[in-house]
């Protein structure tokens, strides 16, 4: 058990020392590189998430078709709520 605790303590010390040295040795070029990478990720991430969601929806629709769970001709709840009915201003 002492061996494990000694190793964990050593790992913590190495992590702290390496982190401090990394920040001390950062040049302007490295900071610009990090900012560019993080900024690019933040700009591209929404598009990647939308593409993944679209692909997942297509896959779920395809699986629903295979199982016969597609659109049915039976009325749904929106049909009973007056879907598509236009009400003129003041008629309500």
mmCIF file with all atom_site columns, N, CA and C in Angstrom, residues 19 29 35 37 59 61 65:
data_model
loop_
_atom_site.group_PDB
_atom_site.id
_atom_site.type_symbol
_atom_site.label_atom_id
_atom_site.label_alt_id
_atom_site.label_comp_id
_atom_site.label_asym_id
_atom_site.label_entity_id
_atom_site.label_seq_id
_atom_site.pdbx_PDB_ins_code
_atom_site.Cartn_x
_atom_site.Cartn_y
_atom_site.Cartn_z
_atom_site.occupancy
_atom_site.B_iso_or_equiv
_atom_site.pdbx_formal_charge
_atom_site.auth_seq_id
_atom_site.auth_comp_id
_atom_site.auth_asym_id
_atom_site.auth_atom_id
_atom_site.pdbx_PDB_model_num
ATOM 1  N N  . UNK A 1 19 ? 3.896   21.096 -15.188 1.00 0.00 ? 19 UNK A N  1
ATOM 2  C CA . UNK A 1 19 ? 2.936   22.147 -15.539 1.00 0.00 ? 19 UNK A CA 1
ATOM 3  C C  . UNK A 1 19 ? 3.556   23.523 -15.359 1.00 0.00 ? 19 UNK A C  1
ATOM 4  N N  . UNK A 1 29 ? 4.931   32.558 -29.741 1.00 0.00 ? 29 UNK A N  1
ATOM 5  C CA . UNK A 1 29 ? 4.496   31.691 -30.831 1.00 0.00 ? 29 UNK A CA 1
ATOM 6  C C  . UNK A 1 29 ? 3.640   30.541 -30.302 1.00 0.00 ? 29 UNK A C  1
ATOM 7  N N  . UNK A 1 35 ? -3.995  29.589 -28.840 1.00 0.00 ? 35 UNK A N  1
ATOM 8  C CA . UNK A 1 35 ? -5.195  30.400 -29.051 1.00 0.00 ? 35 UNK A CA 1
ATOM 9  C C  . UNK A 1 35 ? -5.838  30.057 -30.391 1.00 0.00 ? 35 UNK A C  1
ATOM 10 N N  . UNK A 1 37 ? -5.667  27.183 -32.049 1.00 0.00 ? 37 UNK A N  1
ATOM 11 C CA . UNK A 1 37 ? -6.257  25.841 -31.984 1.00 0.00 ? 37 UNK A CA 1
ATOM 12 C C  . UNK A 1 37 ? -7.575  25.871 -31.218 1.00 0.00 ? 37 UNK A C  1
ATOM 13 N N  . UNK A 1 59 ? -30.111 8.142  -39.554 1.00 0.00 ? 59 UNK A N  1
ATOM 14 C CA . UNK A 1 59 ? -29.967 6.741  -39.176 1.00 0.00 ? 59 UNK A CA 1
ATOM 15 C C  . UNK A 1 59 ? -31.189 6.265  -38.391 1.00 0.00 ? 59 UNK A C  1
ATOM 16 N N  . UNK A 1 61 ? -34.232 7.506  -38.559 1.00 0.00 ? 61 UNK A N  1
ATOM 17 C CA . UNK A 1 61 ? -35.346 7.433  -39.501 1.00 0.00 ? 61 UNK A CA 1
ATOM 18 C C  . UNK A 1 61 ? -35.258 6.173  -40.353 1.00 0.00 ? 61 UNK A C  1
ATOM 19 N N  . UNK A 1 65 ? -37.962 3.126  -40.450 1.00 0.00 ? 65 UNK A N  1
ATOM 20 C CA . UNK A 1 65 ? -38.563 2.621  -41.690 1.00 0.00 ? 65 UNK A CA 1
ATOM 21 C C  . UNK A 1 65 ? -38.434 1.101  -41.776 1.00 0.00 ? 65 UNK A C  1
#
